[in-house]
GROMACS .gro file of C-alpha atoms in nm:
model
  252
    1UNK     CA    1   6.836  -8.579   8.666
    2UNK     CA    2   7.038  -8.374   8.919
    3UNK     CA    3   6.850  -8.233   9.218
    4UNK     CA    4   6.743  -7.868   9.182
    5UNK     CA    5   6.972  -7.614   9.345
    6UNK     CA    6   6.856  -7.294   9.512
    7UNK     CA    7   7.019  -6.968   9.408
    8UNK     CA    8   6.899  -6.687   9.634
    9UNK     CA    9   6.976  -6.314   9.643
   10UNK     CA   10   6.853  -6.168   9.972
   11UNK     CA   11   6.871  -5.791  10.013
   12UNK     CA   12   6.756  -5.533  10.265
   13UNK     CA   13   6.823  -5.174  10.364
   14UNK     CA   14   6.765  -4.999  10.697
   15UNK     CA   15   7.040  -4.736  10.679
   16UNK     CA   16   6.892  -4.486  10.438
   17UNK     CA   17   6.984  -4.120  10.433
   18UNK     CA   18   6.757  -3.883  10.632
   19UNK     CA   19   6.596  -3.748  10.315
   20UNK     CA   20   6.484  -4.103  10.230
   21UNK     CA   21   6.396  -4.217  10.582
   22UNK     CA   22   6.557  -4.488  10.792
   23UNK     CA   23   6.388  -4.822  10.856
   24UNK     CA   24   6.435  -5.078  11.135
   25UNK     CA   25   6.310  -5.420  11.024
   26UNK     CA   26   6.458  -5.488  10.682
   27UNK     CA   27   6.781  -5.656  10.793
   28UNK     CA   28   6.580  -5.872  11.034
   29UNK     CA   29   6.367  -5.982  10.738
   30UNK     CA   30   6.679  -6.076  10.542
   31UNK     CA   31   6.814  -6.278  10.836
   32UNK     CA   32   6.480  -6.456  10.878
   33UNK     CA   33   6.465  -6.558  10.512
   34UNK     CA   34   6.830  -6.667  10.523
   35UNK     CA   35   6.770  -6.883  10.830
   36UNK     CA   36   6.450  -7.035  10.690
   37UNK     CA   37   6.614  -7.132  10.362
   38UNK     CA   38   6.932  -7.260  10.529
   39UNK     CA   39   6.726  -7.489  10.752
   40UNK     CA   40   6.545  -7.644  10.457
   41UNK     CA   41   6.807  -7.667  10.182
   42UNK     CA   42   7.124  -7.872  10.241
   43UNK     CA   43   7.448  -7.676  10.209
   44UNK     CA   44   7.538  -7.843   9.880
   45UNK     CA   45   7.196  -7.759   9.733
   46UNK     CA   46   7.187  -7.388   9.811
   47UNK     CA   47   7.388  -7.079   9.716
   48UNK     CA   48   7.272  -6.772   9.904
   49UNK     CA   49   7.412  -6.422   9.857
   50UNK     CA   50   7.316  -6.164  10.119
   51UNK     CA   51   7.327  -5.788  10.059
   52UNK     CA   52   7.267  -5.559  10.359
   53UNK     CA   53   7.274  -5.180  10.379
   54UNK     CA   54   7.593  -5.055  10.208
   55UNK     CA   55   7.625  -5.371   9.996
   56UNK     CA   56   7.261  -5.354   9.883
   57UNK     CA   57   7.344  -5.089   9.627
   58UNK     CA   58   7.187  -5.049   9.288
   59UNK     CA   59   7.494  -5.196   9.115
   60UNK     CA   60   7.525  -5.463   9.384
   61UNK     CA   61   7.174  -5.592   9.320
   62UNK     CA   62   7.216  -5.578   8.941
   63UNK     CA   63   7.546  -5.768   8.969
   64UNK     CA   64   7.381  -6.018   9.201
   65UNK     CA   65   7.125  -6.091   8.931
   66UNK     CA   66   7.372  -6.116   8.644
   67UNK     CA   67   7.652  -6.304   8.821
   68UNK     CA   68   7.507  -6.494   9.116
   69UNK     CA   69   7.149  -6.576   9.014
   70UNK     CA   70   7.252  -6.624   8.651
   71UNK     CA   71   7.430  -6.945   8.754
   72UNK     CA   72   7.091  -7.116   8.777
   73UNK     CA   73   6.993  -7.347   8.497
   74UNK     CA   74   6.685  -7.546   8.400
   75UNK     CA   75   6.507  -7.706   8.698
   76UNK     CA   76   6.695  -7.489   8.952
   77UNK     CA   77   6.519  -7.243   9.182
   78UNK     CA   78   6.592  -6.870   9.179
   79UNK     CA   79   6.478  -6.642   9.461
   80UNK     CA   80   6.520  -6.265   9.476
   81UNK     CA   81   6.407  -6.093   9.795
   82UNK     CA   82   6.411  -5.720   9.879
   83UNK     CA   83   6.307  -5.545  10.199
   84UNK     CA   84   6.331  -5.167  10.207
   85UNK     CA   85   6.169  -4.857  10.073
   86UNK     CA   86   5.972  -4.856   9.752
   87UNK     CA   87   5.898  -4.528   9.576
   88UNK     CA   88   5.781  -4.360   9.257
   89UNK     CA   89   6.003  -4.166   9.016
   90UNK     CA   90   5.894  -3.972   8.709
   91UNK     CA   91   5.965  -4.187   8.404
   92UNK     CA   92   6.155  -4.082   8.098
   93UNK     CA   93   5.917  -3.908   7.858
   94UNK     CA   94   6.003  -4.177   7.602
   95UNK     CA   95   5.782  -4.423   7.795
   96UNK     CA   96   5.473  -4.201   7.780
   97UNK     CA   97   5.311  -4.371   7.475
   98UNK     CA   98   5.337  -4.710   7.645
   99UNK     CA   99   5.300  -4.624   8.016
  100UNK     CA  100   5.079  -4.314   8.035
  101UNK     CA  101   5.076  -4.290   8.416
  102UNK     CA  102   5.419  -4.129   8.382
  103UNK     CA  103   5.595  -4.293   8.677
  104UNK     CA  104   5.823  -4.585   8.760
  105UNK     CA  105   5.765  -4.787   9.075
  106UNK     CA  106   6.104  -4.892   9.201
  107UNK     CA  107   6.322  -5.034   9.477
  108UNK     CA  108   6.512  -4.772   9.675
  109UNK     CA  109   6.861  -4.918   9.706
  110UNK     CA  110   7.114  -4.812   9.971
  111UNK     CA  111   7.277  -4.559   9.740
  112UNK     CA  112   6.956  -4.442   9.573
  113UNK     CA  113   6.909  -4.065   9.609
  114UNK     CA  114   7.234  -4.017   9.803
  115UNK     CA  115   7.403  -3.808   9.535
  116UNK     CA  116   7.173  -3.679   9.257
  117UNK     CA  117   7.477  -3.600   9.041
  118UNK     CA  118   7.570  -3.970   9.021
  119UNK     CA  119   7.400  -4.218   8.787
  120UNK     CA  120   7.395  -4.479   9.063
  121UNK     CA  121   7.160  -4.264   9.268
  122UNK     CA  122   6.854  -4.381   9.073
  123UNK     CA  123   6.612  -4.633   9.217
  124UNK     CA  124   6.601  -4.979   9.061
  125UNK     CA  125   6.289  -4.920   8.851
  126UNK     CA  126   6.021  -5.178   8.776
  127UNK     CA  127   6.115  -5.143   8.409
  128UNK     CA  128   6.470  -5.251   8.498
  129UNK     CA  129   6.370  -5.530   8.735
  130UNK     CA  130   6.153  -5.678   8.458
  131UNK     CA  131   6.457  -5.699   8.231
  132UNK     CA  132   6.671  -5.864   8.500
  133UNK     CA  133   6.401  -6.123   8.574
  134UNK     CA  134   6.352  -6.192   8.202
  135UNK     CA  135   6.725  -6.256   8.163
  136UNK     CA  136   6.704  -6.520   8.436
  137UNK     CA  137   6.379  -6.672   8.309
  138UNK     CA  138   6.537  -6.730   7.969
  139UNK     CA  139   6.755  -6.994   8.138
  140UNK     CA  140   6.436  -7.178   8.247
  141UNK     CA  141   6.476  -7.201   8.625
  142UNK     CA  142   6.179  -7.153   8.858
  143UNK     CA  143   6.191  -6.780   8.947
  144UNK     CA  144   6.035  -6.631   9.259
  145UNK     CA  145   6.048  -6.261   9.353
  146UNK     CA  146   5.961  -6.143   9.707
  147UNK     CA  147   5.920  -5.768   9.755
  148UNK     CA  148   5.845  -5.623  10.098
  149UNK     CA  149   5.823  -5.255  10.013
  150UNK     CA  150   5.565  -5.002   9.903
  151UNK     CA  151   5.454  -4.999   9.536
  152UNK     CA  152   5.568  -5.360   9.516
  153UNK     CA  153   5.305  -5.544   9.318
  154UNK     CA  154   4.978  -5.562   9.134
  155UNK     CA  155   4.801  -5.827   9.344
  156UNK     CA  156   4.472  -5.774   9.526
  157UNK     CA  157   4.610  -5.746   9.878
  158UNK     CA  158   4.540  -5.408  10.039
  159UNK     CA  159   4.690  -5.251  10.349
  160UNK     CA  160   4.517  -5.014  10.588
  161UNK     CA  161   4.716  -4.713  10.707
  162UNK     CA  162   4.765  -4.808  11.071
  163UNK     CA  163   4.928  -4.513  11.247
  164UNK     CA  164   5.138  -4.735  11.475
  165UNK     CA  165   5.323  -4.898  11.186
  166UNK     CA  166   5.621  -4.760  10.992
  167UNK     CA  167   5.565  -4.722  10.618
  168UNK     CA  168   5.826  -4.866  10.379
  169UNK     CA  169   5.781  -4.585  10.128
  170UNK     CA  170   6.004  -4.290  10.048
  171UNK     CA  171   5.916  -3.965   9.875
  172UNK     CA  172   5.812  -3.942   9.511
  173UNK     CA  173   6.062  -3.785   9.271
  174UNK     CA  174   5.902  -3.555   9.013
  175UNK     CA  175   6.220  -3.486   8.816
  176UNK     CA  176   6.219  -3.681   8.490
  177UNK     CA  177   6.461  -3.969   8.474
  178UNK     CA  178   6.685  -3.983   8.162
  179UNK     CA  179   6.617  -4.275   7.929
  180UNK     CA  180   6.987  -4.367   7.915
  181UNK     CA  181   6.988  -4.432   8.291
  182UNK     CA  182   6.776  -4.748   8.268
  183UNK     CA  183   7.013  -5.047   8.292
  184UNK     CA  184   7.301  -4.873   8.118
  185UNK     CA  185   7.098  -4.774   7.813
  186UNK     CA  186   6.890  -5.090   7.765
  187UNK     CA  187   6.580  -4.900   7.649
  188UNK     CA  188   6.780  -4.651   7.445
  189UNK     CA  189   6.912  -4.944   7.244
  190UNK     CA  190   6.557  -5.065   7.184
  191UNK     CA  191   6.470  -4.726   7.034
  192UNK     CA  192   6.777  -4.737   6.813
  193UNK     CA  193   6.661  -5.080   6.692
  194UNK     CA  194   6.315  -4.933   6.612
  195UNK     CA  195   6.151  -5.144   6.883
  196UNK     CA  196   5.878  -5.048   7.128
  197UNK     CA  197   5.975  -4.952   7.482
  198UNK     CA  198   5.789  -5.246   7.634
  199UNK     CA  199   5.903  -5.422   7.947
  200UNK     CA  200   5.967  -5.791   7.883
  201UNK     CA  201   5.719  -6.048   8.003
  202UNK     CA  202   5.868  -6.361   8.159
  203UNK     CA  203   5.759  -6.667   8.353
  204UNK     CA  204   5.802  -6.600   8.726
  205UNK     CA  205   5.614  -6.575   9.055
  206UNK     CA  206   5.586  -6.236   9.229
  207UNK     CA  207   5.484  -6.228   9.595
  208UNK     CA  208   5.450  -5.864   9.698
  209UNK     CA  209   5.353  -5.682  10.015
  210UNK     CA  210   5.094  -5.461   9.847
  211UNK     CA  211   4.951  -5.329   9.523
  212UNK     CA  212   5.164  -5.109   9.301
  213UNK     CA  213   5.008  -4.789   9.440
  214UNK     CA  214   4.970  -4.908   9.800
  215UNK     CA  215   5.187  -4.912  10.112
  216UNK     CA  216   5.384  -5.181  10.296
  217UNK     CA  217   5.448  -5.165  10.670
  218UNK     CA  218   5.683  -5.282  10.942
  219UNK     CA  219   5.574  -5.325  11.305
  220UNK     CA  220   5.708  -5.267  11.654
  221UNK     CA  221   5.878  -5.607  11.641
  222UNK     CA  222   6.109  -5.459  11.374
  223UNK     CA  223   5.991  -5.700  11.106
  224UNK     CA  224   5.805  -5.643  10.783
  225UNK     CA  225   5.438  -5.732  10.827
  226UNK     CA  226   5.438  -5.915  10.494
  227UNK     CA  227   5.766  -6.104  10.547
  228UNK     CA  228   5.688  -6.219  10.900
  229UNK     CA  229   5.339  -6.331  10.798
  230UNK     CA  230   5.469  -6.516  10.491
  231UNK     CA  231   5.724  -6.715  10.691
  232UNK     CA  232   5.471  -6.780  10.968
  233UNK     CA  233   5.227  -6.930  10.719
  234UNK     CA  234   5.498  -7.136  10.551
  235UNK     CA  235   5.588  -7.282  10.891
  236UNK     CA  236   5.224  -7.361  10.969
  237UNK     CA  237   5.181  -7.560  10.648
  238UNK     CA  238   5.531  -7.712  10.678
  239UNK     CA  239   5.617  -7.581  10.330
  240UNK     CA  240   5.352  -7.806  10.172
  241UNK     CA  241   5.128  -7.561   9.991
  242UNK     CA  242   5.054  -7.401   9.658
  243UNK     CA  243   5.120  -7.037   9.569
  244UNK     CA  244   4.746  -6.976   9.548
  245UNK     CA  245   4.688  -7.116   9.895
  246UNK     CA  246   4.988  -6.932  10.037
  247UNK     CA  247   4.857  -6.606   9.891
  248UNK     CA  248   4.518  -6.669  10.052
  249UNK     CA  249   4.672  -6.749  10.391
  250UNK     CA  250   4.899  -6.443  10.394
  251UNK     CA  251   4.623  -6.213  10.277
  252UNK     CA  252   4.391  -6.326  10.556
   0.00000   0.00000   0.00000
């Protein structure tokens, strides 16, 4: 059996527009993950794509999933990492019967919210990320998603609002998002096929900085609190740990 290969998509955004809010530690997080992986996976066993600022666009991340990460096959390892703002956006009304809270939690890409007249200005919603992950999982690699942004997960880790830390959360958008804007009409096609607007469930690991309605922070060292702690704990256990133990260590 061939040795597993790592396919990683590392992305981060500092250079947001003023209406979104600039950050300072996201590119440092990307570099830290890149260095950590490069030290531990031989060159012929890793394929890492890095997207920073103007390349970490909505389309750039989607393409990274469907072209770069999609090369992974059974027994390979897939890693998607994002450091940047997370935010809420009012969902299409079509989702209301299935997701009554009425909002998407999404990744704010570099071009999100720059030009409201352009389709690419939408965040990468959780409902879209679920589809992209499911597409990868269907190929049976081991899939890991690392999100260091606000509204990033549904785990039990909480974060106190320390005033000295910068929050990785942008403003909530209360204008309804059109259904056709989700992954080029993915959910519209489900309706046309008389299917429910359910996000796909797939086998993967999500390690997130906070709960879906909580905040993520970066510190004075210009690093994400979650990302720096995660790599610190991985170094302490020399990479020999389980996800459950890693979660416990990082949470403490």
